[in-house]
mmCIF file of C-alpha atoms in Angstrom:
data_model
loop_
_atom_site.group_PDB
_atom_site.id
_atom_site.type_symbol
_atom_site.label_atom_id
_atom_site.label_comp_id
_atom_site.label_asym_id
_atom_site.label_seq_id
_atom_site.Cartn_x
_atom_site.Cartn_y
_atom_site.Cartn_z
ATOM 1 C CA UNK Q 1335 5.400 -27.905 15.131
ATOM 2 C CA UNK Q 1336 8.920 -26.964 14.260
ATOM 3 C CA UNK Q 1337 10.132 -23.804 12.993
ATOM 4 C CA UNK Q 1338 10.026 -22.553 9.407
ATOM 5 C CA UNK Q 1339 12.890 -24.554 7.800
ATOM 6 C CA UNK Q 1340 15.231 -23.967 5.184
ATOM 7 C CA UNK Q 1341 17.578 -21.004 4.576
ATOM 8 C CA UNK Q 1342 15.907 -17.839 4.163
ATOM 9 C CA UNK Q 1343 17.076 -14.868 2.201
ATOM 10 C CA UNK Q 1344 18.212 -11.344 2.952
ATOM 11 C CA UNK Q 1345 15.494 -8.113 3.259
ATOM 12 C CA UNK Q 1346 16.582 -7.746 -0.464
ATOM 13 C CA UNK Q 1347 15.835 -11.362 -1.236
ATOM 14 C CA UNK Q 1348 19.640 -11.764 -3.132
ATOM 15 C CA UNK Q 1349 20.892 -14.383 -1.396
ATOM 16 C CA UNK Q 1350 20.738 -17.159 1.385
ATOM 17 C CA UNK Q 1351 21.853 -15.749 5.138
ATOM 18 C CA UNK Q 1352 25.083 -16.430 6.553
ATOM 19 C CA UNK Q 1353 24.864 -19.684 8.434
ATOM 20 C CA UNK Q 1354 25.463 -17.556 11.910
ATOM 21 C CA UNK Q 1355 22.372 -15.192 10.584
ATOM 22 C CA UNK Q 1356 20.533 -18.184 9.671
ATOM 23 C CA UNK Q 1357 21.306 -19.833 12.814
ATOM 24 C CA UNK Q 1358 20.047 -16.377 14.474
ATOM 25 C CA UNK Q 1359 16.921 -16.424 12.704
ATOM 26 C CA UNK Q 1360 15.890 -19.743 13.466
ATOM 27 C CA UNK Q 1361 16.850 -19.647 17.284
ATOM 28 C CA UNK Q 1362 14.261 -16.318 17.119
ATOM 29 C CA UNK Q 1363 11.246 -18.508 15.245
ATOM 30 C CA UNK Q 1364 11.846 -21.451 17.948
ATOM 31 C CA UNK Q 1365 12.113 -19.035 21.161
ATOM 32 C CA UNK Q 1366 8.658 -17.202 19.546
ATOM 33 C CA UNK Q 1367 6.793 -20.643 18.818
ATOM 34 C CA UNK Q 1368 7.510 -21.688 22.759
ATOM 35 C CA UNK Q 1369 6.991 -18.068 24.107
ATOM 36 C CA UNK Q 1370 3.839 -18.126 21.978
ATOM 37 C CA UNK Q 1371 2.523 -21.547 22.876
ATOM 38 C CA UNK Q 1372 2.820 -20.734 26.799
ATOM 39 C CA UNK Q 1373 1.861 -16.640 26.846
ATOM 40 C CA UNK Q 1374 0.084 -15.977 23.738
ATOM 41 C CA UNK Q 1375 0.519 -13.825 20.802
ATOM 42 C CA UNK Q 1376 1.144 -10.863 22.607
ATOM 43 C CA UNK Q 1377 4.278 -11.497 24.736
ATOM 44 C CA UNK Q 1378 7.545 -9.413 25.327
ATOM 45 C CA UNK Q 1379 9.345 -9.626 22.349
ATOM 46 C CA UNK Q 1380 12.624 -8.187 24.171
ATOM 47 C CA UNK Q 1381 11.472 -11.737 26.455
ATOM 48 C CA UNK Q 1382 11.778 -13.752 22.932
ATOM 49 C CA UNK Q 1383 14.837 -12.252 21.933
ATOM 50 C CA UNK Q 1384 16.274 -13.341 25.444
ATOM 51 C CA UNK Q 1385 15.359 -16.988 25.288
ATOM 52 C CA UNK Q 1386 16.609 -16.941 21.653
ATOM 53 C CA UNK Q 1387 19.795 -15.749 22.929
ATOM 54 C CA UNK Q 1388 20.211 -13.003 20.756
ATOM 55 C CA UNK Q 1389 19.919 -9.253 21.177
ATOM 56 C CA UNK Q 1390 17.105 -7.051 20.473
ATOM 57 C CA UNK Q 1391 18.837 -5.279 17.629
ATOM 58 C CA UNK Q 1392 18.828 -9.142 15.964
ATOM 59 C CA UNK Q 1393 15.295 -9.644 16.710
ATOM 60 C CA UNK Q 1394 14.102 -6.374 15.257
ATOM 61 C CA UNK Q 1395 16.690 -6.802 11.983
ATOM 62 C CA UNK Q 1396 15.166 -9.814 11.070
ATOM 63 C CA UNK Q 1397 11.418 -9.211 12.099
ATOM 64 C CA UNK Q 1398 10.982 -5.187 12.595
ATOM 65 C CA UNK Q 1399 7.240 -6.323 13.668
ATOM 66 C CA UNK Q 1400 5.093 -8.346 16.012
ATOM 67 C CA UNK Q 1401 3.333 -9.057 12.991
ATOM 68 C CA UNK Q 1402 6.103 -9.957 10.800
ATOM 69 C CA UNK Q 1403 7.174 -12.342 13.796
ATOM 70 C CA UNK Q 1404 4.116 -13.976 14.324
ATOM 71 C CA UNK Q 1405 3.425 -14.016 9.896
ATOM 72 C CA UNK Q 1406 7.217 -16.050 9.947
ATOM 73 C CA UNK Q 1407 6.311 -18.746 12.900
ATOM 74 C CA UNK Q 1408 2.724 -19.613 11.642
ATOM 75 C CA UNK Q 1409 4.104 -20.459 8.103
ATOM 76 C CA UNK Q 1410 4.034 -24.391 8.680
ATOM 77 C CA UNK Q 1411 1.306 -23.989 10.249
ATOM 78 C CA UNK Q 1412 -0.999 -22.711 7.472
ATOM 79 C CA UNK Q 1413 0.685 -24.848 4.410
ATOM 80 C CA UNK Q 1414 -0.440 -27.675 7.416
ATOM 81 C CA UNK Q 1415 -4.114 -26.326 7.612
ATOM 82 C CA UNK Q 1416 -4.384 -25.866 3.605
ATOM 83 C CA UNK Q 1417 -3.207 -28.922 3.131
ATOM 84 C CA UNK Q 1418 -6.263 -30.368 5.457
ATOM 85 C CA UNK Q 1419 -8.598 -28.182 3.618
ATOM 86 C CA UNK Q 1420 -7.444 -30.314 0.212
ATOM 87 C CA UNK Q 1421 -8.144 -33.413 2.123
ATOM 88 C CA UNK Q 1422 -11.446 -32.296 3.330
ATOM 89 C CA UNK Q 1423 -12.346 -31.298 -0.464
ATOM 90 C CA UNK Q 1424 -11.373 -34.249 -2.012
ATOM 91 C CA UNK Q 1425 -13.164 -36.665 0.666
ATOM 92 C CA UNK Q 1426 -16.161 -35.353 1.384
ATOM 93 C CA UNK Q 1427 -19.325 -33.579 -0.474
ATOM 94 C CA UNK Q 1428 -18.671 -29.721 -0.578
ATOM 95 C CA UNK Q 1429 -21.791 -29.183 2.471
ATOM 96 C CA UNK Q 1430 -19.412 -32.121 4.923
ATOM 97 C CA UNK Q 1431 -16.284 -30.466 3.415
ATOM 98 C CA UNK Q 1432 -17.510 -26.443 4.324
ATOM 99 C CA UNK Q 1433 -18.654 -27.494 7.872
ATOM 100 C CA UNK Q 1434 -15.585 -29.452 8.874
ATOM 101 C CA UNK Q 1435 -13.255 -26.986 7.534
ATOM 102 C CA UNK Q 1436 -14.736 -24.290 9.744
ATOM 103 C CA UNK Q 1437 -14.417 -26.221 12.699
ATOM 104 C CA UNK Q 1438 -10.855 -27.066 11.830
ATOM 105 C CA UNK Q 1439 -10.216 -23.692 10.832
ATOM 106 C CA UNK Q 1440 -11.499 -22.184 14.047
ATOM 107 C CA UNK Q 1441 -9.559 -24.945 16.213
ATOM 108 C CA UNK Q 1442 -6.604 -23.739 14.419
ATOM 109 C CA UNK Q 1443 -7.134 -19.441 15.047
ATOM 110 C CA UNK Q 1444 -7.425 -20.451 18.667
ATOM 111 C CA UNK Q 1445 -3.945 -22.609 19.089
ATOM 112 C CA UNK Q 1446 -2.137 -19.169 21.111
ATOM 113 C CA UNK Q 1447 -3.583 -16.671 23.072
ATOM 114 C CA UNK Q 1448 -4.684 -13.352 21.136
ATOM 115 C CA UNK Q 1449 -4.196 -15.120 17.413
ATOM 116 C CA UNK Q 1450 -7.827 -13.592 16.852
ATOM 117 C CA UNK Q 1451 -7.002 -10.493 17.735
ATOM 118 C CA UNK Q 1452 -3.996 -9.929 16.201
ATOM 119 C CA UNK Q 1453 -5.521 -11.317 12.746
ATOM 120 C CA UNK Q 1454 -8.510 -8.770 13.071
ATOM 121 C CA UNK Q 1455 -6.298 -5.866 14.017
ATOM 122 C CA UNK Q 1456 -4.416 -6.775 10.513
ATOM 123 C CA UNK Q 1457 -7.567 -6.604 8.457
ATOM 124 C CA UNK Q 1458 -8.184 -3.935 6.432
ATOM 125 C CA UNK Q 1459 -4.332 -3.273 6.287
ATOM 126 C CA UNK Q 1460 -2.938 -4.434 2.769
ATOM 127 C CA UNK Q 1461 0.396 -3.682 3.757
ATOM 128 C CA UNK Q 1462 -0.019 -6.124 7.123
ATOM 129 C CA UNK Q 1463 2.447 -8.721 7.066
ATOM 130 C CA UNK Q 1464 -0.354 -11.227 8.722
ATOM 131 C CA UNK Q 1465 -1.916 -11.259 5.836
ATOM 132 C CA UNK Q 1466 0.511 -13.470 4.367
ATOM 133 C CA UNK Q 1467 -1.489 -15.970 7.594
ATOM 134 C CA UNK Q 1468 -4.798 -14.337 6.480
ATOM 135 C CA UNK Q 1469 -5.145 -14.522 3.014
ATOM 136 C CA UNK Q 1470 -4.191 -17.799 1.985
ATOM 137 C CA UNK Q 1471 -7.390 -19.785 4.795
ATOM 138 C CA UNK Q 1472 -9.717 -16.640 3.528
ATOM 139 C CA UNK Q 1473 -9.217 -17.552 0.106
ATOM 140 C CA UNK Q 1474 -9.395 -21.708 0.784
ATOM 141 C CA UNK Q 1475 -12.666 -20.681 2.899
ATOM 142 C CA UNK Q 1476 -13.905 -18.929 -0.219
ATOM 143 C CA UNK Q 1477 -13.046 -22.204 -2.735
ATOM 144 C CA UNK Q 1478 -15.194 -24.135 0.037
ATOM 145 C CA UNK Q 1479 -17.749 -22.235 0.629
ATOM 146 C CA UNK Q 1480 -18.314 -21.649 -3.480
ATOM 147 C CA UNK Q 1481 -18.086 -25.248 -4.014
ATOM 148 C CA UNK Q 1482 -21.088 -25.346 -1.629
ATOM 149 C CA UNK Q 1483 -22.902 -22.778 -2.685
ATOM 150 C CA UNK Q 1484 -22.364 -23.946 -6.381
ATOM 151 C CA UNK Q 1485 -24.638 -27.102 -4.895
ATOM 152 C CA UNK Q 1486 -27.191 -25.104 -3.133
ATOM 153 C CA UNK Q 1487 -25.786 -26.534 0.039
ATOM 154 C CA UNK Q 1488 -24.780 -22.655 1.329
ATOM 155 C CA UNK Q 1489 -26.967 -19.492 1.140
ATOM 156 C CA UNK Q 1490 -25.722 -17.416 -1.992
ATOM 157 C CA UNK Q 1491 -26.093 -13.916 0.132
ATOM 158 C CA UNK Q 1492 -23.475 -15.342 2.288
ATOM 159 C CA UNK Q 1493 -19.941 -14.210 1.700
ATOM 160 C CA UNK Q 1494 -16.560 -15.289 2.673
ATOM 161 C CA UNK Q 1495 -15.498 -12.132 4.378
ATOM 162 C CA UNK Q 1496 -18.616 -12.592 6.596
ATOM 163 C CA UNK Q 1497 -18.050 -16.437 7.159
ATOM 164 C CA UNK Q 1498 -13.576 -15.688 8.009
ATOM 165 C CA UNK Q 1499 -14.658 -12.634 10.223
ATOM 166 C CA UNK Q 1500 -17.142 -15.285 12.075
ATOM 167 C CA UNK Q 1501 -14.746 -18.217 12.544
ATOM 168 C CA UNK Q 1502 -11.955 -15.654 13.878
ATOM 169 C CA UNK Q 1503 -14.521 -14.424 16.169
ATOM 170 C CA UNK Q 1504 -15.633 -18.131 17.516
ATOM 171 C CA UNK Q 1505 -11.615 -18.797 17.383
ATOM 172 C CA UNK Q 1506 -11.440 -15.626 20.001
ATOM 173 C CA UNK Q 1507 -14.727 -17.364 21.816
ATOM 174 C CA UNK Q 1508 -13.064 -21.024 21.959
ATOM 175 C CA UNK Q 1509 -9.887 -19.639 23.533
ATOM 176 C CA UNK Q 1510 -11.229 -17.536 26.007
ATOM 177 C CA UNK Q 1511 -13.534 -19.918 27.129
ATOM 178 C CA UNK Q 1512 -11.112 -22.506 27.254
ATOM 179 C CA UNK Q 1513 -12.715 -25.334 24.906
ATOM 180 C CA UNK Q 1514 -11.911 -28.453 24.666
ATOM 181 C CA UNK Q 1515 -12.198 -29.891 21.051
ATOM 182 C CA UNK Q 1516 -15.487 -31.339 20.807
ATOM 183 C CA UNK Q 1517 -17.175 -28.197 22.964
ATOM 184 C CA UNK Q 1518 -15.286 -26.164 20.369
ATOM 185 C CA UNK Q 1519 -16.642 -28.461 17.268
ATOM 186 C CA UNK Q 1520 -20.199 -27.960 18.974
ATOM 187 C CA UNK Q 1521 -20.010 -24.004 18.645
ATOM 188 C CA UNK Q 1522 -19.067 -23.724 15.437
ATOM 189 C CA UNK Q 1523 -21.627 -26.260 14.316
ATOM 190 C CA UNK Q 1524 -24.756 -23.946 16.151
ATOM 191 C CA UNK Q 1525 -22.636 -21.036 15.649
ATOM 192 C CA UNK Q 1526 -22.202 -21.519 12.111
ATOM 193 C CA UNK Q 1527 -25.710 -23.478 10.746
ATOM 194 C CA UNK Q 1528 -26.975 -19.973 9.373
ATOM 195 C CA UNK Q 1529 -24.703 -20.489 6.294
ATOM 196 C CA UNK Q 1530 -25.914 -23.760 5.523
ATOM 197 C CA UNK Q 1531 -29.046 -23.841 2.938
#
């Protein structure tokens, strides 16, 4: 997928960039999507900053963490995934909805290397800026999985936390073991039946 579009604004949010810091920014997003796609989550940063074509200093100005980073790339990527999660809502009963949305969620945690990790290692930290990935697919997970529950299609002791934490876990399982898509559809489903009613 491309890179975030659309001019972003300063640290103190006053204004749009200059259209060389803009430029700068974007050339960072683009180098980290690539760099991210073929080494995973965890690669050099001073590596991205060199394919960018910009110094480290630029890098770090514009995203002082990994986090912050990996939080700007993955934008698209989650208004994508909510957007499938409406889809999935408004076509399907709440039960067909929930389990599809899992596997599509999980398919989506596992798309670099180390995405699993780096979400867990953000949780508990309000102040992470991957919760800005986090929070948005735990919440969607939580309309889903209420909307099933609501039709006693989902065990009521079952809670979201438990049911994100288990999907980022099976994300972590799918990558490492180097699933295709319908392996990956086929652990969820086993992996995941113990929330179903």
């Amino acid at each position: 997928m491309a890179a975030a579009q659309g001019a972003a604004v300063n640290v103190k949010g006053s204004r749009p960039l200059r259209a060389d810091a803009q430029r700068n920014r974007d050339a960072i997003l683009l180098a980290a999507r690539e760099t991210f796609e073929e080494e995973g989550v965890l690669a050099s940063l001073d590596g991205i900053a060199l394919r960018a074509g910009v110094g480290n200093a630029t890098l770090y100005r514009n995203f002082p963490t990994r986090h912050d980073l990996l939080a700007a790339v993955m934008e698209s990527n989650i208004a994508l995934a909510l957007a499938e999660a409406d889809e999935l809502a408004r076509t399907l009963r709440p039960r067909e909805a929930l389990a599809e949305w899992l596997v599509q969620l999980t398919w989506q945690l596992r798309i670099w290397h180390d995405l699993p990790y780096c979400l867990t290692t953000a949780h508990g930290d309000p102040a992470s800026s991957m919760n800005a990935v986090r929070n948005p697919l735990l919440m969607r997970t939580g309309v889903l999985l209420d909307e099933a529950k609501s039709l006693g299609d989902a065990l009521d002791a079952v809670t979201v936390d438990e049911v994100f934490e288990l999907i980022t876990a099976l994300s972590w399982g799918v990558d490492r073991f180097g699933d295709d898509k319908e392996t990956a559809r086929r652990r969820v489903r086993v992996a995941t039946a113990g929330i179903f009613a």
